[in-house]
Amino acid sequence: METIDMQAAFDPEFVARVQAESGQNLALCYQCGNCTAGCPYTFAYDIPVSQMMRLVQMGRREKALRARSLWLCASCESCTTRCPNDIDVARVMDVMRHMARRAGYAPEKAVKSFWDCFLDSMRKHGRVYELGLVADYVARTGRFWTDADLGPRMLLKGKLSLKPHDIQGKDEVRRIFERFAARSGS
Amino acid sequence: MSQALTYAYYPGCSGLGTSREYDLSTRAVCEALGIVLADVPDWSCCGSTPAHTVDHVLSAALAARNLAKVEAMGRDTVVTPCPSCLTNLRTASHRMADDSFRERTNALLDAPCQNAVTAKSVLQIVVEDYGIERLSRKVVRPLAGLRVAAYYGCIMNRPPEVMAFDDHENPMAMDDILSALGADVRPFPLKVECCGASYGVARRDIVARLSGRLLDAAADVGADMVVAACPLCQMNLDLRQEQINSANRTSHRMPVLYYTQLMGLALGIPEERLGLDKLCVSPRKVLRAAAGRAEAAKAQGSGA
């Protein structure tokens, strides 16, 4: 078992930041493990969600923000729903994911690429253009065979549109992203 | 005659593509029930999961652009078939109840959102506003003999403070609808377990495991089909069923229908209007078998 040096890695600013951005009182977590028990993703996580909560309490910024778990949380809300102390655990995970992104950490690159492609697609068209999204994802990740088995079948079923669904207000949507980028940059 | 139920309608991006049949059957069923759906003009994507993984204000703004459009329509309720859209619309409203959050959200928008609109799922309005009793009187082709597992997915009812509908551990809305349609609703213990969500593209192994477990459980309870309410769940379970089978060495041939498609069948709406042909695993065989079982039961009943 890993021994944690509780003095060396404590980053009080990190604790305060997660607390402020998530609006949650992190001290309420007493490690009952209910979140981890109900989390369908524990099998894929490097650090289970209850331990992620403990890492924040201990101010272990680097270890928490570099976790793969942050990129594998689907926000299924089991943890939030079942926390006996009403901590919005999924929101805490989301907030740490925002921080990890800002710090440039993304150990699950394919997952981040997929999300980035999704947002780019909606920024461009106002709505998601699924075929374009997948093409963009393949170009970015080099994963040429991604769902190559599904594409033809979906086309045949009329489930993939060949053309994007551009909306009249797509510039409004683009401006939402631009204002957000400007605000984040300042 | 009471006034028709009328709502602003937000189809969601998948309704234009991967869940075409959900949108088709929702519209057909609402029309048959006399529920009027007025499309939100020029609606945009709600941001889904990717937006809230980046920032909560950005995510709220993408949802709020649509809520503002509903306000401009003069409506106070918007309905959507998609639980992911619903979550984003409701979470945005929930957070915008805080003035400073609403200000930061509106600062990203061309036209501000007053936060005066309530978002509900189509499932919710069918159960709460239309009513199960009234629905059962509209059934012309009961789904007798059909054994179903009602699968709600993870976020239709969670977290309860935000979604404010049904039970968050054991929801019953779809069970009640399907029972009213005459189906044999099996107790399904994984009703609210996650299917693997949008990880099918980047981490297929996750979906194979989680959706695989759902298919196994549905088979275990003796269901002929899974009935879904979420486009992503339906896609994972149906479109990816072969991927799941080959990853898990299983051989499921489990049809996965939207509850609105079954409502449509029971209401006597022609199949082509319900998009049954868009399903990957065809439901024809199990529908025929169920009809056969119902016939046999009837014959036995009248013979006795």
mmCIF file with all atom_site columns, C-alpha atoms in Angstrom, chain B residues 2-84:
data_model
loop_
_atom_site.group_PDB
_atom_site.id
_atom_site.type_symbol
_atom_site.label_atom_id
_atom_site.label_alt_id
_atom_site.label_comp_id
_atom_site.label_asym_id
_atom_site.label_entity_id
_atom_site.label_seq_id
_atom_site.pdbx_PDB_ins_code
_atom_site.Cartn_x
_atom_site.Cartn_y
_atom_site.Cartn_z
_atom_site.occupancy
_atom_site.B_iso_or_equiv
_atom_site.pdbx_formal_charge
_atom_site.auth_seq_id
_atom_site.auth_comp_id
_atom_site.auth_asym_id
_atom_site.auth_atom_id
_atom_site.pdbx_PDB_model_num
ATOM 1  C CA . SER B 1 2  ? -61.026 19.840 -22.235 1.00 0.00 ? 2  SER B CA 1
ATOM 2  C CA . GLN B 1 3  ? -58.353 21.946 -23.858 1.00 0.00 ? 3  GLN B CA 1
ATOM 3  C CA . ALA B 1 4  ? -55.597 20.039 -25.679 1.00 0.00 ? 4  ALA B CA 1
ATOM 4  C CA . LEU B 1 5  ? -52.298 19.620 -23.847 1.00 0.00 ? 5  LEU B CA 1
ATOM 5  C CA . THR B 1 6  ? -49.798 21.784 -25.682 1.00 0.00 ? 6  THR B CA 1
ATOM 6  C CA . TYR B 1 7  ? -46.043 21.951 -25.086 1.00 0.00 ? 7  TYR B CA 1
ATOM 7  C CA . ALA B 1 8  ? -42.945 23.382 -26.639 1.00 0.00 ? 8  ALA B CA 1
ATOM 8  C CA . TYR B 1 9  ? -41.013 20.431 -28.075 1.00 0.00 ? 9  TYR B CA 1
ATOM 9  C CA . TYR B 1 10 ? -37.232 20.024 -28.048 1.00 0.00 ? 10 TYR B CA 1
ATOM 10 C CA . PRO B 1 11 ? -36.288 16.974 -30.159 1.00 0.00 ? 11 PRO B CA 1
ATOM 11 C CA . GLY B 1 12 ? -32.517 16.962 -29.475 1.00 0.00 ? 12 GLY B CA 1
ATOM 12 C CA . CYS B 1 13 ? -29.771 16.250 -32.010 1.00 0.00 ? 13 CYS B CA 1
ATOM 13 C CA . SER B 1 14 ? -30.005 12.476 -31.888 1.00 0.00 ? 14 SER B CA 1
ATOM 14 C CA . GLY B 1 15 ? -33.651 12.734 -32.939 1.00 0.00 ? 15 GLY B CA 1
ATOM 15 C CA . LEU B 1 16 ? -32.372 13.864 -36.340 1.00 0.00 ? 16 LEU B CA 1
ATOM 16 C CA . GLY B 1 17 ? -30.117 10.838 -36.686 1.00 0.00 ? 17 GLY B CA 1
ATOM 17 C CA . THR B 1 18 ? -29.356 7.937  -34.402 1.00 0.00 ? 18 THR B CA 1
ATOM 18 C CA . SER B 1 19 ? -32.712 8.052  -32.612 1.00 0.00 ? 19 SER B CA 1
ATOM 19 C CA . ARG B 1 20 ? -34.841 8.993  -35.603 1.00 0.00 ? 20 ARG B CA 1
ATOM 20 C CA . GLU B 1 21 ? -37.426 6.394  -34.589 1.00 0.00 ? 21 GLU B CA 1
ATOM 21 C CA . TYR B 1 22 ? -37.749 7.891  -31.096 1.00 0.00 ? 22 TYR B CA 1
ATOM 22 C CA . ASP B 1 23 ? -38.646 11.281 -32.550 1.00 0.00 ? 23 ASP B CA 1
ATOM 23 C CA . LEU B 1 24 ? -40.979 9.739  -35.145 1.00 0.00 ? 24 LEU B CA 1
ATOM 24 C CA . SER B 1 25 ? -42.828 7.571  -32.647 1.00 0.00 ? 25 SER B CA 1
ATOM 25 C CA . THR B 1 26 ? -43.020 10.351 -30.039 1.00 0.00 ? 26 THR B CA 1
ATOM 26 C CA . ARG B 1 27 ? -44.668 12.670 -32.544 1.00 0.00 ? 27 ARG B CA 1
ATOM 27 C CA . ALA B 1 28 ? -47.027 9.948  -33.796 1.00 0.00 ? 28 ALA B CA 1
ATOM 28 C CA . VAL B 1 29 ? -48.072 8.908  -30.292 1.00 0.00 ? 29 VAL B CA 1
ATOM 29 C CA . CYS B 1 30 ? -48.620 12.458 -29.053 1.00 0.00 ? 30 CYS B CA 1
ATOM 30 C CA . GLU B 1 31 ? -50.706 13.199 -32.116 1.00 0.00 ? 31 GLU B CA 1
ATOM 31 C CA . ALA B 1 32 ? -52.833 10.111 -31.450 1.00 0.00 ? 32 ALA B CA 1
ATOM 32 C CA . LEU B 1 33 ? -53.347 11.187 -27.836 1.00 0.00 ? 33 LEU B CA 1
ATOM 33 C CA . GLY B 1 34 ? -54.179 14.745 -28.822 1.00 0.00 ? 34 GLY B CA 1
ATOM 34 C CA . ILE B 1 35 ? -51.027 16.158 -27.203 1.00 0.00 ? 35 ILE B CA 1
ATOM 35 C CA . VAL B 1 36 ? -49.800 19.100 -29.273 1.00 0.00 ? 36 VAL B CA 1
ATOM 36 C CA . LEU B 1 37 ? -46.024 19.471 -29.684 1.00 0.00 ? 37 LEU B CA 1
ATOM 37 C CA . ALA B 1 38 ? -44.830 22.840 -30.984 1.00 0.00 ? 38 ALA B CA 1
ATOM 38 C CA . ASP B 1 39 ? -41.196 22.628 -32.090 1.00 0.00 ? 39 ASP B CA 1
ATOM 39 C CA . VAL B 1 40 ? -38.836 25.141 -30.503 1.00 0.00 ? 40 VAL B CA 1
ATOM 40 C CA . PRO B 1 41 ? -37.841 27.310 -33.477 1.00 0.00 ? 41 PRO B CA 1
ATOM 41 C CA . ASP B 1 42 ? -34.193 27.037 -34.524 1.00 0.00 ? 42 ASP B CA 1
ATOM 42 C CA . TRP B 1 43 ? -33.218 25.057 -31.419 1.00 0.00 ? 43 TRP B CA 1
ATOM 43 C CA . SER B 1 44 ? -29.546 24.282 -30.906 1.00 0.00 ? 44 SER B CA 1
ATOM 44 C CA . CYS B 1 45 ? -27.676 21.418 -29.246 1.00 0.00 ? 45 CYS B CA 1
ATOM 45 C CA . CYS B 1 46 ? -27.934 21.380 -25.435 1.00 0.00 ? 46 CYS B CA 1
ATOM 46 C CA . GLY B 1 47 ? -24.215 20.606 -25.125 1.00 0.00 ? 47 GLY B CA 1
ATOM 47 C CA . SER B 1 48 ? -24.873 17.138 -23.753 1.00 0.00 ? 48 SER B CA 1
ATOM 48 C CA . THR B 1 49 ? -22.100 15.587 -21.634 1.00 0.00 ? 49 THR B CA 1
ATOM 49 C CA . PRO B 1 50 ? -19.137 17.166 -23.447 1.00 0.00 ? 50 PRO B CA 1
ATOM 50 C CA . ALA B 1 51 ? -20.137 20.728 -22.490 1.00 0.00 ? 51 ALA B CA 1
ATOM 51 C CA . HIS B 1 52 ? -20.455 20.110 -18.769 1.00 0.00 ? 52 HIS B CA 1
ATOM 52 C CA . THR B 1 53 ? -17.092 18.342 -18.704 1.00 0.00 ? 53 THR B CA 1
ATOM 53 C CA . VAL B 1 54 ? -15.569 21.647 -19.831 1.00 0.00 ? 54 VAL B CA 1
ATOM 54 C CA . ASP B 1 55 ? -17.439 24.230 -17.754 1.00 0.00 ? 55 ASP B CA 1
ATOM 55 C CA . HIS B 1 56 ? -20.775 24.561 -15.976 1.00 0.00 ? 56 HIS B CA 1
ATOM 56 C CA . VAL B 1 57 ? -21.543 28.103 -17.139 1.00 0.00 ? 57 VAL B CA 1
ATOM 57 C CA . LEU B 1 58 ? -20.781 27.186 -20.749 1.00 0.00 ? 58 LEU B CA 1
ATOM 58 C CA . SER B 1 59 ? -23.025 24.137 -20.424 1.00 0.00 ? 59 SER B CA 1
ATOM 59 C CA . ALA B 1 60 ? -25.844 26.189 -18.890 1.00 0.00 ? 60 ALA B CA 1
ATOM 60 C CA . ALA B 1 61 ? -25.570 28.846 -21.625 1.00 0.00 ? 61 ALA B CA 1
ATOM 61 C CA . LEU B 1 62 ? -25.904 26.254 -24.387 1.00 0.00 ? 62 LEU B CA 1
ATOM 62 C CA . ALA B 1 63 ? -29.045 24.924 -22.724 1.00 0.00 ? 63 ALA B CA 1
ATOM 63 C CA . ALA B 1 64 ? -30.340 28.402 -21.830 1.00 0.00 ? 64 ALA B CA 1
ATOM 64 C CA . ARG B 1 65 ? -30.279 29.595 -25.436 1.00 0.00 ? 65 ARG B CA 1
ATOM 65 C CA . ASN B 1 66 ? -33.036 27.048 -25.989 1.00 0.00 ? 66 ASN B CA 1
ATOM 66 C CA . LEU B 1 67 ? -34.934 27.900 -22.818 1.00 0.00 ? 67 LEU B CA 1
ATOM 67 C CA . ALA B 1 68 ? -34.940 31.538 -23.966 1.00 0.00 ? 68 ALA B CA 1
ATOM 68 C CA . LYS B 1 69 ? -36.438 30.417 -27.288 1.00 0.00 ? 69 LYS B CA 1
ATOM 69 C CA . VAL B 1 70 ? -39.220 28.651 -25.398 1.00 0.00 ? 70 VAL B CA 1
ATOM 70 C CA . GLU B 1 71 ? -39.864 31.857 -23.435 1.00 0.00 ? 71 GLU B CA 1
ATOM 71 C CA . ALA B 1 72 ? -40.095 33.722 -26.729 1.00 0.00 ? 72 ALA B CA 1
ATOM 72 C CA . MET B 1 73 ? -42.775 31.222 -27.822 1.00 0.00 ? 73 MET B CA 1
ATOM 73 C CA . GLY B 1 74 ? -44.800 32.264 -24.783 1.00 0.00 ? 74 GLY B CA 1
ATOM 74 C CA . ARG B 1 75 ? -44.683 28.742 -23.303 1.00 0.00 ? 75 ARG B CA 1
ATOM 75 C CA . ASP B 1 76 ? -43.776 27.774 -19.762 1.00 0.00 ? 76 ASP B CA 1
ATOM 76 C CA . THR B 1 77 ? -43.057 24.073 -20.337 1.00 0.00 ? 77 THR B CA 1
ATOM 77 C CA . VAL B 1 78 ? -40.776 22.397 -22.823 1.00 0.00 ? 78 VAL B CA 1
ATOM 78 C CA . VAL B 1 79 ? -40.760 18.639 -23.280 1.00 0.00 ? 79 VAL B CA 1
ATOM 79 C CA . THR B 1 80 ? -38.032 16.454 -24.701 1.00 0.00 ? 80 THR B CA 1
ATOM 80 C CA . PRO B 1 81 ? -37.818 12.723 -25.263 1.00 0.00 ? 81 PRO B CA 1
ATOM 81 C CA . CYS B 1 82 ? -34.063 12.649 -24.492 1.00 0.00 ? 82 CYS B CA 1
ATOM 82 C CA . PRO B 1 83 ? -32.908 12.322 -20.864 1.00 0.00 ? 83 PRO B CA 1
ATOM 83 C CA . SER B 1 84 ? -29.528 13.886 -21.657 1.00 0.00 ? 84 SER B CA 1
#
